[in-house]
XYZ file of C-alpha atoms in Angstrom:
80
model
C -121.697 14.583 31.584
C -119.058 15.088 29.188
C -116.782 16.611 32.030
C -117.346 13.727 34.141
C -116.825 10.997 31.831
C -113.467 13.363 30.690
C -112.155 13.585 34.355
C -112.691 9.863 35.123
C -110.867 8.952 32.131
C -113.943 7.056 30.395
C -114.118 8.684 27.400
C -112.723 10.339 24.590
C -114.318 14.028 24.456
C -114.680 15.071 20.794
C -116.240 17.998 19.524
C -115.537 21.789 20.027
C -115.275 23.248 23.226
C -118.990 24.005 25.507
C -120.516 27.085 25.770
C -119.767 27.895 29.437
C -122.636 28.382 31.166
C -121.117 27.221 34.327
C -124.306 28.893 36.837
C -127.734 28.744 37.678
C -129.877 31.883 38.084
C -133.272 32.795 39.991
C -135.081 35.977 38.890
C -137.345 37.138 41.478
C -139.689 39.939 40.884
C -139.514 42.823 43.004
C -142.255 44.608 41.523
C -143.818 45.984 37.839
C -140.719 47.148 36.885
C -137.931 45.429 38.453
C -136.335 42.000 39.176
C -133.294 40.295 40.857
C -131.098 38.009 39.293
C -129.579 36.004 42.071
C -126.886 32.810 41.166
C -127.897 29.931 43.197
C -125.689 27.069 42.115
C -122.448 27.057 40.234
C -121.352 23.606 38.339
C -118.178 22.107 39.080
C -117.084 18.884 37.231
C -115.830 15.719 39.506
C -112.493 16.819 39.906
C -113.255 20.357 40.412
C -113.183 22.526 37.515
C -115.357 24.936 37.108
C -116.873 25.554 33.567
C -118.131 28.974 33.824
C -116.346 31.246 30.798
C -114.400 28.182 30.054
C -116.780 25.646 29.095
C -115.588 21.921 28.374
C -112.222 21.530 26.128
C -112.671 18.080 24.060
C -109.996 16.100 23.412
C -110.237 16.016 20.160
C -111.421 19.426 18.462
C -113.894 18.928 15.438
C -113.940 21.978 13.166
C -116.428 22.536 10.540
C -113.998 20.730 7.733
C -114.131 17.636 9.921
C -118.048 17.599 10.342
C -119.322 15.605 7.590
C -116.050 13.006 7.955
C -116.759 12.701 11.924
C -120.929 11.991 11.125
C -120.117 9.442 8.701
C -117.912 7.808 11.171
C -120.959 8.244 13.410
C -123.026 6.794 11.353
C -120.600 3.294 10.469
C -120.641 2.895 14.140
C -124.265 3.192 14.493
C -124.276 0.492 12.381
C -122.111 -1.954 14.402
């Protein structure tokens, strides 16, 4: 979502940069002792980037100094 909303310009990404789990797996059994791990699908964000490894960069990185200041801003908008 927050790569969509980024590459359409609709929003201002804040926050520190995603994980990158850019795939989708299947394990199928093969038998007692062994499986398969097959990727199926790989996620791509509207205008084509991949995430895998790279995750999703905000445009505004929040470190842990700015976490209490960014959920009281939260928080006063909450509130209207």
């Amino acid at each position: 979502m927050a790569g969509a909303l980024q590459d359409h310009g609709r929003a201002l990404v804040l926050g520190r940069t995603s994980y990158g789990k850019g795939s989708v797996q299947a394990v199928l059994t093969l038998d007692a002792d062994h499986a398969l791990k097959l990727t199926t699908a790989r996620y791509f964000t509207p205008n084509g980037r991949s995430i895998q490894s790279d995750g999703i960069h905000p445009d505004v990185d929040i470190d842990d100094d700015d976490e209490l200041l960014f959920a009281e801003a939260l928080r006063q908008l909450k509130r209207g």
